[in-house]
PDB file of C-alpha atoms in Angstrom:
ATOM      1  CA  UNK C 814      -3.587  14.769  20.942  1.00 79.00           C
ATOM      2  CA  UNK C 815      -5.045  12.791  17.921  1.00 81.00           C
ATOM      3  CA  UNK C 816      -8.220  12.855  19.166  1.00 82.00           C
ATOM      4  CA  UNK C 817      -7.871  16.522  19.744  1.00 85.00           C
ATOM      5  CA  UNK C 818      -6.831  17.480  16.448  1.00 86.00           C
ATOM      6  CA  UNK C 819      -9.337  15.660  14.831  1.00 86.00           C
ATOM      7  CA  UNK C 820      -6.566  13.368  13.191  1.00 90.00           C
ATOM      8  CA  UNK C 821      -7.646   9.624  12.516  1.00 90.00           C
ATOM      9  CA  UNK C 822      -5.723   7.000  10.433  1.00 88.00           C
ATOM     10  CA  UNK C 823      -2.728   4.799  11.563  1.00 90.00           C
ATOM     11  CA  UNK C 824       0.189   4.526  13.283  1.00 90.00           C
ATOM     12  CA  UNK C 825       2.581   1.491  13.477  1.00 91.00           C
ATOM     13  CA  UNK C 826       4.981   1.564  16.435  1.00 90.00           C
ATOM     14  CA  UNK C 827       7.891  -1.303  16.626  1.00 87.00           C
ATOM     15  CA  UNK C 828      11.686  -1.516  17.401  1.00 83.00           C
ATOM     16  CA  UNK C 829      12.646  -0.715  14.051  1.00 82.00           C
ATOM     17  CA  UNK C 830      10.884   2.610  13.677  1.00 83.00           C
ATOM     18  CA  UNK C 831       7.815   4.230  13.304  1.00 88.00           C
ATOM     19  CA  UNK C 832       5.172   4.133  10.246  1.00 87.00           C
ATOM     20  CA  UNK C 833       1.524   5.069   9.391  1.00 86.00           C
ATOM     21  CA  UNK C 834      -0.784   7.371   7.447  1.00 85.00           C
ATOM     22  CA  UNK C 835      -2.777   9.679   8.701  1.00 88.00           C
ATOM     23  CA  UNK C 836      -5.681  12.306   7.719  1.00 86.00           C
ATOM     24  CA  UNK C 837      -7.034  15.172   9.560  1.00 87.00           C
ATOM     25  CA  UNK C 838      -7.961  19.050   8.818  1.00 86.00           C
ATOM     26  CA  UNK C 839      -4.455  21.002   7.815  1.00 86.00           C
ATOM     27  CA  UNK C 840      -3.639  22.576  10.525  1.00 88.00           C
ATOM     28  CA  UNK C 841      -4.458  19.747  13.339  1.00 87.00           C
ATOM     29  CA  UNK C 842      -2.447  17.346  11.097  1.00 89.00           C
ATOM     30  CA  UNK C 843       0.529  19.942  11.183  1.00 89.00           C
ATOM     31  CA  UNK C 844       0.737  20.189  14.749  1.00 91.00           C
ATOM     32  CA  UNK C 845       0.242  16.086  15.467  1.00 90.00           C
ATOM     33  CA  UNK C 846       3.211  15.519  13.201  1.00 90.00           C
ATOM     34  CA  UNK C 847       5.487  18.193  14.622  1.00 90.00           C
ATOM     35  CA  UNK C 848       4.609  16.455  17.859  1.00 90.00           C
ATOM     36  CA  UNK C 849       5.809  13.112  16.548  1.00 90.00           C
ATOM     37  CA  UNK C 850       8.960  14.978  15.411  1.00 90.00           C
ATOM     38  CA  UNK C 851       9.785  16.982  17.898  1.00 92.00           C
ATOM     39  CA  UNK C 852      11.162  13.677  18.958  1.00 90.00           C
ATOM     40  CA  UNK C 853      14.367  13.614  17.993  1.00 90.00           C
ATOM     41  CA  UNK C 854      14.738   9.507  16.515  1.00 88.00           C
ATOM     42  CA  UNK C 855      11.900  10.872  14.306  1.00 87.00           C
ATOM     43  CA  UNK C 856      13.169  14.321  13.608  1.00 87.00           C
ATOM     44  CA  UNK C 857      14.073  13.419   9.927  1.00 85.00           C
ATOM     45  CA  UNK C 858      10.666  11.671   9.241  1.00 84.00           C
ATOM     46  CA  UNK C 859      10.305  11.467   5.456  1.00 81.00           C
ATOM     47  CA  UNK C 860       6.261  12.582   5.307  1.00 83.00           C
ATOM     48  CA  UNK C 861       4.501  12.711   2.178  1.00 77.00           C
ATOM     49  CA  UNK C 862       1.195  14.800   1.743  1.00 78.00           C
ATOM     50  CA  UNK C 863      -1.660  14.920  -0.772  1.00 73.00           C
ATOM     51  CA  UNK C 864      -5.287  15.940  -0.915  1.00 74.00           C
ATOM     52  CA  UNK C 865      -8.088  13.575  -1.641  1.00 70.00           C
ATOM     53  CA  UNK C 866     -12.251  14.770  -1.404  1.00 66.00           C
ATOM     54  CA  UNK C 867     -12.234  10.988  -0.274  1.00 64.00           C
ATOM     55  CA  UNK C 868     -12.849  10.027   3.492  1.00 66.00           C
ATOM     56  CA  UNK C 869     -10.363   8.535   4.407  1.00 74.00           C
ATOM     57  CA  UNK C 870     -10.016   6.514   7.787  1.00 81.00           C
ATOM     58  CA  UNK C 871     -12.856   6.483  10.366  1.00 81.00           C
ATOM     59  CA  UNK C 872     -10.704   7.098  13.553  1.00 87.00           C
ATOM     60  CA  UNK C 873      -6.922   6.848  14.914  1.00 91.00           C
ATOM     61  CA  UNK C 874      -5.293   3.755  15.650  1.00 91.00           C
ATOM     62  CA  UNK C 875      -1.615   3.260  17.186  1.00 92.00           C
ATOM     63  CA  UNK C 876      -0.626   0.054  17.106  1.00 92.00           C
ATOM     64  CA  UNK C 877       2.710  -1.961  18.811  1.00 93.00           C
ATOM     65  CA  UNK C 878       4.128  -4.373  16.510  1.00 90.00           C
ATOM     66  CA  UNK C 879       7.226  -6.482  17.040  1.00 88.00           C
ATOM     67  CA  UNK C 880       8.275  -5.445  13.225  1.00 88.00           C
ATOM     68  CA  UNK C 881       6.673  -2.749  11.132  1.00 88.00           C
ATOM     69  CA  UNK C 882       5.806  -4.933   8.233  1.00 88.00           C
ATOM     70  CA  UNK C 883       6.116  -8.965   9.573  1.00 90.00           C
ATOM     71  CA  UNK C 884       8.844 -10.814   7.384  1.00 92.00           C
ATOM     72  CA  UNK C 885       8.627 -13.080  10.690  1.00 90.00           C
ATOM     73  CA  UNK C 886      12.047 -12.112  11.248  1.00 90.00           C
ATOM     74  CA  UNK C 887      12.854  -9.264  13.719  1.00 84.00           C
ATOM     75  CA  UNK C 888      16.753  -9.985  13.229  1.00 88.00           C
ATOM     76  CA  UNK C 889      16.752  -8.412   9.967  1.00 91.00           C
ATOM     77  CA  UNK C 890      16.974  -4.758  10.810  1.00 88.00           C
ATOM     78  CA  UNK C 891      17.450  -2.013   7.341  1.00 89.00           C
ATOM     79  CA  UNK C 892      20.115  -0.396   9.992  1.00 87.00           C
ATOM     80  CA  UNK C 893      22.316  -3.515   9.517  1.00 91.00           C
ATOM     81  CA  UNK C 894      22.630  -2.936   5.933  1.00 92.00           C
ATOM     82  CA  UNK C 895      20.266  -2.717   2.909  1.00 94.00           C
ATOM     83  CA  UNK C 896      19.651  -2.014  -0.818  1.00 95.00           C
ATOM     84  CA  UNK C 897      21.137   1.105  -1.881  1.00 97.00           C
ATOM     85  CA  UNK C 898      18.568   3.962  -3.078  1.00 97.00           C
ATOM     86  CA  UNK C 899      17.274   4.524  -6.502  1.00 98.00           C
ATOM     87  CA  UNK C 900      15.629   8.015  -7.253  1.00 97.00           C
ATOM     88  CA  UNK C 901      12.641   8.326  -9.260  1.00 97.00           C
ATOM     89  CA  UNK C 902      14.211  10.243 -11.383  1.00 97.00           C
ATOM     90  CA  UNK C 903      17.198   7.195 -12.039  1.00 98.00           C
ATOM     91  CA  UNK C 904      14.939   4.397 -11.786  1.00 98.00           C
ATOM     92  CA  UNK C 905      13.772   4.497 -15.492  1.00 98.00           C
ATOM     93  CA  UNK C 906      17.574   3.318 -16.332  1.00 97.00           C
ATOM     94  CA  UNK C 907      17.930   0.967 -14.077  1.00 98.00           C
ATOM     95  CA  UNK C 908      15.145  -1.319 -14.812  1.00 97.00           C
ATOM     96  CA  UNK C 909      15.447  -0.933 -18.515  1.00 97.00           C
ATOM     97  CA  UNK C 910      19.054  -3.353 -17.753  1.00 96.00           C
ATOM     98  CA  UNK C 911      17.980  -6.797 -19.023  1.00 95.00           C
ATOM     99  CA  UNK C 912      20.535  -7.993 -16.485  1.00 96.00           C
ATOM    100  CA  UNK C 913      18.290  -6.288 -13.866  1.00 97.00           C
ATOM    101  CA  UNK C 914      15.646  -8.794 -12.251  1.00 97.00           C
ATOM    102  CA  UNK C 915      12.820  -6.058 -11.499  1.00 98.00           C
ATOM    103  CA  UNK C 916      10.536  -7.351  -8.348  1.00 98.00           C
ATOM    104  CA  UNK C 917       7.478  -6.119  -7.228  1.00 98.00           C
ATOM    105  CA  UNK C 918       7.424  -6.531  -3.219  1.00 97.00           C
ATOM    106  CA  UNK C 919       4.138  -6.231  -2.834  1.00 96.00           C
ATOM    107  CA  UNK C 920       1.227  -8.875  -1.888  1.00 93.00           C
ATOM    108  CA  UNK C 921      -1.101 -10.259  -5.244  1.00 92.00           C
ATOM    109  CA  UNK C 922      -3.986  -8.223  -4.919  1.00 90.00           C
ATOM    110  CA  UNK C 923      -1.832  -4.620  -4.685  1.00 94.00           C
ATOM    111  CA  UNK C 924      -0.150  -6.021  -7.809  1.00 94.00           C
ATOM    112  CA  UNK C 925      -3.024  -7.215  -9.586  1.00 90.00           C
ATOM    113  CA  UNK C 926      -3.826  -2.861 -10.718  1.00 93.00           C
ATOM    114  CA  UNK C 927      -0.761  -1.708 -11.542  1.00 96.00           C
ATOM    115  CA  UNK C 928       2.984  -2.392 -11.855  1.00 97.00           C
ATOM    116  CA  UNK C 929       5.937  -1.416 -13.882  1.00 98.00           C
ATOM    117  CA  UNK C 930       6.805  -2.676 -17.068  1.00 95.00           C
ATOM    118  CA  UNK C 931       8.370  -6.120 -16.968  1.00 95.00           C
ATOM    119  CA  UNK C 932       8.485  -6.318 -13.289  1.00 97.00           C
ATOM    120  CA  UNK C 933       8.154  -9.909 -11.671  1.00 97.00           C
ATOM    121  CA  UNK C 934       4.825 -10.362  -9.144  1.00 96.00           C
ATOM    122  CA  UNK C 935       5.799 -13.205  -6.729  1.00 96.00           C
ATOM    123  CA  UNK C 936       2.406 -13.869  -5.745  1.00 95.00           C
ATOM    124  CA  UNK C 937       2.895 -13.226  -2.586  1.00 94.00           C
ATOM    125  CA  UNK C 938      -0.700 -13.298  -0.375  1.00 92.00           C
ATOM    126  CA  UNK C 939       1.435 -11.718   2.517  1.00 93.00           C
ATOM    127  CA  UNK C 940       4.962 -10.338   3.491  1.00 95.00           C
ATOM    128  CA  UNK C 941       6.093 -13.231   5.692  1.00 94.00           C
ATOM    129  CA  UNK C 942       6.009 -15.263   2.336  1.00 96.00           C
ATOM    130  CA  UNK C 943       9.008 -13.316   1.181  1.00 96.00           C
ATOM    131  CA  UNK C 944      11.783 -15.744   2.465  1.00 96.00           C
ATOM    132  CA  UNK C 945      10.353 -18.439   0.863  1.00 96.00           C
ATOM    133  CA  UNK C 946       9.768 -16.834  -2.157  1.00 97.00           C
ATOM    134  CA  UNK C 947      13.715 -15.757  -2.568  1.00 97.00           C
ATOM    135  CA  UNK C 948      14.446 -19.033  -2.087  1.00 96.00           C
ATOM    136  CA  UNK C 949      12.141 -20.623  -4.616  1.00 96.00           C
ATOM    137  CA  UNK C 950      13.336 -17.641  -7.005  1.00 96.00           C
ATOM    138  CA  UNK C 951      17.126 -17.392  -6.877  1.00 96.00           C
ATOM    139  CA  UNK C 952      18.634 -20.146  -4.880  1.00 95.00           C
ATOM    140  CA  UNK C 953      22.169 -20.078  -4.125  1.00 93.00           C
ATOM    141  CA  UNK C 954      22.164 -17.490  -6.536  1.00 93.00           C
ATOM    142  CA  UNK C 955      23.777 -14.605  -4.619  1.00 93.00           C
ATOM    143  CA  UNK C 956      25.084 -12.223  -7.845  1.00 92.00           C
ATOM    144  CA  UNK C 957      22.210 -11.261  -9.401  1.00 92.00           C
ATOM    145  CA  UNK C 958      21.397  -7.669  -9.883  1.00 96.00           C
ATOM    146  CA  UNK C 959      18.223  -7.117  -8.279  1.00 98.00           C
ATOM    147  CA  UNK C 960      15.677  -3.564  -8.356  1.00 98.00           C
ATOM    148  CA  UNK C 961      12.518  -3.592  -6.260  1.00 98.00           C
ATOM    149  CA  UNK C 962      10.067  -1.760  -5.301  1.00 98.00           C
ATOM    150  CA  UNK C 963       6.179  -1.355  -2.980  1.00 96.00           C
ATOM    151  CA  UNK C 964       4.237   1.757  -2.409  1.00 94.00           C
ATOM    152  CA  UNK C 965       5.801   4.214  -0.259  1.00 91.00           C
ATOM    153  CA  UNK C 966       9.524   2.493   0.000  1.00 91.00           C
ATOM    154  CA  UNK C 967       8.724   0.593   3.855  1.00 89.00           C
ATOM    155  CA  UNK C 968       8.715  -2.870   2.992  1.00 93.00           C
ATOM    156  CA  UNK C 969      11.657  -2.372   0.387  1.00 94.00           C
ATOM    157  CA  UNK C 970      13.600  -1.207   3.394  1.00 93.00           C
ATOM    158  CA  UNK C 971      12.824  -4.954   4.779  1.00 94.00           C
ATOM    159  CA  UNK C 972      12.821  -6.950   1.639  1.00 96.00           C
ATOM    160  CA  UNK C 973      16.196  -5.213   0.572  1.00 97.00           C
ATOM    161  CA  UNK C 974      17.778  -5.489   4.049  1.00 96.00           C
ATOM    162  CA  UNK C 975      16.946  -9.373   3.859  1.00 96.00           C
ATOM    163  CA  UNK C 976      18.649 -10.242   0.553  1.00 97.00           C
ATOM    164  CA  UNK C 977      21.580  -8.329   1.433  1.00 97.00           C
ATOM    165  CA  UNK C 978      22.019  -9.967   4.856  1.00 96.00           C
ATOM    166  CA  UNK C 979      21.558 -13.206   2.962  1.00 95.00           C
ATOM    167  CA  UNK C 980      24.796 -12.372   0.550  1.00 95.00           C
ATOM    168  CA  UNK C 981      23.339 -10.612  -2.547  1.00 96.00           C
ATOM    169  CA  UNK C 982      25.687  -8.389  -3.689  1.00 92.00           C
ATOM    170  CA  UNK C 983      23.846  -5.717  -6.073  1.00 96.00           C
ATOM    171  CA  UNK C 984      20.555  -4.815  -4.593  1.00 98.00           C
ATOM    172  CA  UNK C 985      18.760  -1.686  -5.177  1.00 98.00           C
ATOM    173  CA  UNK C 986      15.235  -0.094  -4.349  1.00 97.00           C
ATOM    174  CA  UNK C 987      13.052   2.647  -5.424  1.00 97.00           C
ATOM    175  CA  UNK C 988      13.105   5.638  -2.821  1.00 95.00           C
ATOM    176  CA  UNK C 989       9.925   6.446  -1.835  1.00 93.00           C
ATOM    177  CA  UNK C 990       8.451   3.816  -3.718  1.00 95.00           C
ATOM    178  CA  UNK C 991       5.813   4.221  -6.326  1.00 97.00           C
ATOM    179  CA  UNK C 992       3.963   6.891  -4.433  1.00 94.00           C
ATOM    180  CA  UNK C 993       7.260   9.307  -4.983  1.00 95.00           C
ATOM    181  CA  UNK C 994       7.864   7.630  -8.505  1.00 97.00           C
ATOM    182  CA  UNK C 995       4.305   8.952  -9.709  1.00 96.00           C
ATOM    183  CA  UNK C 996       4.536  12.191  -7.303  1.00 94.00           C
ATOM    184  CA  UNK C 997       7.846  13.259  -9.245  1.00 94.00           C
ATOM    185  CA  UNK C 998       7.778  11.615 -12.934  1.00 97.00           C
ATOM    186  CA  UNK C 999       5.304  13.006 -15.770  1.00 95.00           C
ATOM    187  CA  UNK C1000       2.985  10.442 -17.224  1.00 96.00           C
ATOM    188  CA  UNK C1001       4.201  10.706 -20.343  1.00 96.00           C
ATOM    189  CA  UNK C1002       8.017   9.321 -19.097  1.00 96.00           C
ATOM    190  CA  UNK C1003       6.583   6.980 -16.637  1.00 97.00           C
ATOM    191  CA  UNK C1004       6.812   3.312 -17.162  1.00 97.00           C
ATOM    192  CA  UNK C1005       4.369   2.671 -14.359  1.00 98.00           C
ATOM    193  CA  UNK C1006       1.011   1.132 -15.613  1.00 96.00           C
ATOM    194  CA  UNK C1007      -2.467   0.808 -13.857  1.00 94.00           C
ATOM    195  CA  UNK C1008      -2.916   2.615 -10.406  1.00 95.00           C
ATOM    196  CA  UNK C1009      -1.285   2.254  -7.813  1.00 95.00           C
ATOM    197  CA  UNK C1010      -3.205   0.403  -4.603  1.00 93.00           C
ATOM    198  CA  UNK C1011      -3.718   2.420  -1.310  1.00 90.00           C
ATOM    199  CA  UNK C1012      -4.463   1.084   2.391  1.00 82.00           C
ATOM    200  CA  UNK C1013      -7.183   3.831   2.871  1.00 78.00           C
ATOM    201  CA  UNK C1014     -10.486   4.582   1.522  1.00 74.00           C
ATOM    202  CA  UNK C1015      -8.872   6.264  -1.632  1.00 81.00           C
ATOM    203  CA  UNK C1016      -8.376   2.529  -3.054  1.00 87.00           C
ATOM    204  CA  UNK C1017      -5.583   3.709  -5.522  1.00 90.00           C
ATOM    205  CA  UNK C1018      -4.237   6.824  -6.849  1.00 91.00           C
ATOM    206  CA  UNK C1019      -2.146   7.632 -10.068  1.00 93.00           C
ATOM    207  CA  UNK C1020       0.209   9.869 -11.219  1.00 94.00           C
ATOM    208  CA  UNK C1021       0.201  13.142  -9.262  1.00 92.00           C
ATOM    209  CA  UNK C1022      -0.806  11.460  -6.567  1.00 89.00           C
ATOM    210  CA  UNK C1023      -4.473  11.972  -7.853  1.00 90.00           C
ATOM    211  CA  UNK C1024      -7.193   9.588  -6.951  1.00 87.00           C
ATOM    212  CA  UNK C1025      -7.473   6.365  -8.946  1.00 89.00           C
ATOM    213  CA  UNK C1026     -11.102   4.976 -10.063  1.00 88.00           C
ATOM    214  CA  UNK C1027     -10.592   1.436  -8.673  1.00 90.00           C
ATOM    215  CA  UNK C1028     -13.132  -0.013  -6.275  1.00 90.00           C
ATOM    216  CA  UNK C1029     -12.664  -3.050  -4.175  1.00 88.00           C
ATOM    217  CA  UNK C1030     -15.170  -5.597  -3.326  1.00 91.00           C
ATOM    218  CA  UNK C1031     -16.623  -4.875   0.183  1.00 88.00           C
ATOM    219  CA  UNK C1032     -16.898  -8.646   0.808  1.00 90.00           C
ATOM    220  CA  UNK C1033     -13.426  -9.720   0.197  1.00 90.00           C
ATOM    221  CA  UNK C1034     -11.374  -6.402  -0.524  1.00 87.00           C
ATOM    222  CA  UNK C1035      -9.993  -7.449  -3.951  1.00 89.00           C
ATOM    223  CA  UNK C1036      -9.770  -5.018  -6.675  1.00 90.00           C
ATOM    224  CA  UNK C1037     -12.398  -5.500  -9.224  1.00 89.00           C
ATOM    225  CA  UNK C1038     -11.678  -4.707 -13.055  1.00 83.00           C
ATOM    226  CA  UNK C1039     -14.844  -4.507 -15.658  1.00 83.00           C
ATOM    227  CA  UNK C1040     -14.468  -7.794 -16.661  1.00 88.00           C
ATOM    228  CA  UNK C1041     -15.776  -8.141 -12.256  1.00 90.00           C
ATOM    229  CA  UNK C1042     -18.419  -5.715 -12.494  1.00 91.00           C
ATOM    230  CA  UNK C1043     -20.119  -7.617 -15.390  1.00 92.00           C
ATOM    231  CA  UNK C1044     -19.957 -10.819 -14.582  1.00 95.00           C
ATOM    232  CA  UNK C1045     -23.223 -12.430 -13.137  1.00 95.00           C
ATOM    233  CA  UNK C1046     -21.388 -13.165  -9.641  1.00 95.00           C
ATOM    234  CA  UNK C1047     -20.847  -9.550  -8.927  1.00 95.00           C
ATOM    235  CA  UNK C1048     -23.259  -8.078  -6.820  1.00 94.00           C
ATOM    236  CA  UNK C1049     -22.379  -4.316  -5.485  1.00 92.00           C
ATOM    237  CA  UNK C1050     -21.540  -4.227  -1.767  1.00 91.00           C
ATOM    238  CA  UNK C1051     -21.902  -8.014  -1.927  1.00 94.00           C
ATOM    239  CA  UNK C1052     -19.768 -10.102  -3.728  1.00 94.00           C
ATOM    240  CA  UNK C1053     -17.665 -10.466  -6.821  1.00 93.00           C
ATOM    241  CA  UNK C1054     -16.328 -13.875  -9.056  1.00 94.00           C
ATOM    242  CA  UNK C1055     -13.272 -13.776  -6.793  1.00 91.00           C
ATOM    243  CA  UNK C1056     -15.599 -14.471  -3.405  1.00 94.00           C
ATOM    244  CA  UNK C1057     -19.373 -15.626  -4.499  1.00 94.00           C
ATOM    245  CA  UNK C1058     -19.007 -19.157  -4.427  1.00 94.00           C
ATOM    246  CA  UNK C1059     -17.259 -19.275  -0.799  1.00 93.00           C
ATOM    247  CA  UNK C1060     -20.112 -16.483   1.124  1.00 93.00           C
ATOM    248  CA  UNK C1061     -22.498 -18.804   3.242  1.00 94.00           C
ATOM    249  CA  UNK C1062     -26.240 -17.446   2.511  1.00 93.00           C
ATOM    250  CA  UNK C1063     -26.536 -15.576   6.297  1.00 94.00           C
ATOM    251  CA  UNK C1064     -23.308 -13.956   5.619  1.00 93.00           C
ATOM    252  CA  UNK C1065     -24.389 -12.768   2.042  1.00 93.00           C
ATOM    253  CA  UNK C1066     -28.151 -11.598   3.513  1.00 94.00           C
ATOM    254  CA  UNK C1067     -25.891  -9.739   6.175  1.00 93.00           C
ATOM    255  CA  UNK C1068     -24.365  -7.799   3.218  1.00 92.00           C
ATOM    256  CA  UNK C1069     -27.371  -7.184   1.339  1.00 93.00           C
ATOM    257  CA  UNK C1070     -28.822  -5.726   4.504  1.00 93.00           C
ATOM    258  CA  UNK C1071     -25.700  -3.205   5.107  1.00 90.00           C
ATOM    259  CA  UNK C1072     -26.204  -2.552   1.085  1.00 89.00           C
ATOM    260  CA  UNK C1073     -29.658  -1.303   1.002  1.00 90.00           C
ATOM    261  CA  UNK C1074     -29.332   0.419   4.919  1.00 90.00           C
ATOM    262  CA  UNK C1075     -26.457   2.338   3.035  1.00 83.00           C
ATOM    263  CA  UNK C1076     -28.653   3.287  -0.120  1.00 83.00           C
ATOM    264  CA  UNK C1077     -31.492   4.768   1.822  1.00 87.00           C
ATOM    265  CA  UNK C1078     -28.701   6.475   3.814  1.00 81.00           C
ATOM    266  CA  UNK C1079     -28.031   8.364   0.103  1.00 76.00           C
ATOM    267  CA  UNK C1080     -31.777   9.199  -0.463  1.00 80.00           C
ATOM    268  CA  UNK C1081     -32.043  10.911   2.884  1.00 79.00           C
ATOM    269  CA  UNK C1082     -28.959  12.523   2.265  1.00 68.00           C
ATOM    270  CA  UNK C1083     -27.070  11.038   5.285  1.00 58.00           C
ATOM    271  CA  UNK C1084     -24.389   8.751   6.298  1.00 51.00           C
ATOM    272  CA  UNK C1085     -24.759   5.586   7.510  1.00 47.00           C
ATOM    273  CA  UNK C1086     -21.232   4.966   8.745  1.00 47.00           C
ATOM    274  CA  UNK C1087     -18.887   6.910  10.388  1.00 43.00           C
ATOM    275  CA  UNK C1088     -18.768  10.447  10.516  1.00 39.00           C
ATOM    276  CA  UNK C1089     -17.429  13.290   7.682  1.00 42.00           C
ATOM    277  CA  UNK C1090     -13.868  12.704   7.447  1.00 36.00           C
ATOM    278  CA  UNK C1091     -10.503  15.444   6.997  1.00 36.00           C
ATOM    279  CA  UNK C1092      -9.529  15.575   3.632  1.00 40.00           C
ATOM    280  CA  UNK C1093      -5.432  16.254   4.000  1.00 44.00           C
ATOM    281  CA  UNK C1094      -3.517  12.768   4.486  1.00 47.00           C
ATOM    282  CA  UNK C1095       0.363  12.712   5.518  1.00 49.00           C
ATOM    283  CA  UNK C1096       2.468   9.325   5.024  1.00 51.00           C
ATOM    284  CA  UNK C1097       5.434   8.379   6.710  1.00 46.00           C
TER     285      UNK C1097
END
């Protein structure tokens, strides 16, 4: 039916649930998601939708996962107990309690555009080095009151479900995560800074939901700041401080070849990947 509707993105399938984000033309994206919840364990789907003149995904992948985002745990389940819910609209509050230890779930190079004010980053490359990071952080330390939060509220469902199976008392998490912080709090009450990092072509977006100007290194995917772009190991479509010195020379001739195929692809006016892409995206 994806294929039909001309939907693309993905899906994540596992024993916990269902996730994904998908793009497509309005009214094929309408009808592939009241598909998916016509079934009724997804009938109350939370689905978020924006607009974005970006492309987005090329095509549609489902995918089977034994968890939806790997802690390398599939015992710990959010149906077996979790942090309680924060809305948007609360969260301000909350993490302005100095007794509050604010963390930012998400992996180093997500962090590295934007955040909340005062929030931790555990430097985290990915999720499965969450346990060990709790451990390092608090201890035997089971009292603490602890707020978190990652971009649409999925892998606070995890990350929440964990520390309360493990004995913390007073955990809480964002609902929605930042996506429905900036979607429902005006700019000038937010105390979210930078942009917020997307899995898609968009890169990032801000508040609104509107697209974000951060660009990511084609070579090694980390977001680049000015300080990147001027610095003499930069190279657009190429390579950037973060990955120069570790590209072997066929590898970085293999990138320079994709990089100028792509700008005569712009003088003729065409594309040289993929085809022209639905501008609607849903997230779930």
């Amino acid at each position: 039916m994806g294929e039909k509707e001309k939907v693309t993105g993905t899906l994540i399938l596992a024993n916990e649930g269902i996730n994904g984000t998908v793009a497509g033309p309005k009214k094929g994206l309408t009808r592939f998601l009241k598909e998916i919840t016509s079934d009724p364990r997804f009938a109350d789907l939370p689905i978020r939708s924006m607009v974005t003149p970006r492309q987005t995904f090329y095509r549609l992948r489902i995918v089977i996962r034994p968890e939806i985002v790997t802690l390398g745990d599939p015992s710990i389940l959010p149906s077996n107990g979790s942090g309680q819910y924060v809305n948007p609209e609360d969260w301000n509050e909350l993490i302005s309690d100095p007794e509050v230890d604010l963390i930012d779930v998400r992996n180093d190079y997500e962090v590295e555009i934007g955040s909340f004010e005062g929030a931790e980053n555990p430097q985290t490359e990915t999720f499965g080095e969450w346990d060990e990071y709790v451990k390092k952080r608090w201890g035997k330390e089971r009292k603490k009151k602890v707020a978190m939060f990652c971009t649409g509220g999925i892998r606070c469902e995890k990350a929440s479900a964990h520390l309360v199976q493990n004995g913390f008392e007073e955990v809480y998490h964002l609902k929605g995560g930042i996506l429905n912080y900036l979607e429902q709090i005006d700019p000038e009450n937010s105390k979210w800074k930078g942009e917020c990092f997307v899995f898609d072509h968009r890169v990032a977006v801000t508040h609104g939901l509107r697209d974000g100007q951060t660009k990511l290194c084609f070579s090694c995917r980390w977001p680049l700041s000015q300080e990147d772009f001027e610095s003499p190991d930069y190279e657009e479509g190429v390579s950037c401080p973060r990955c120069s010195p570790k590209l072997t020379a066929q590898r970085r001739e293999g990138l320079r070849e994709r990089q100028r195929q792509m700008a005569l692809a712009r003088e003729r006016n065409t594309q040289h990947i993929g085809k022209k892409m639905p501008h609607a995206t849903s997230e779930s």
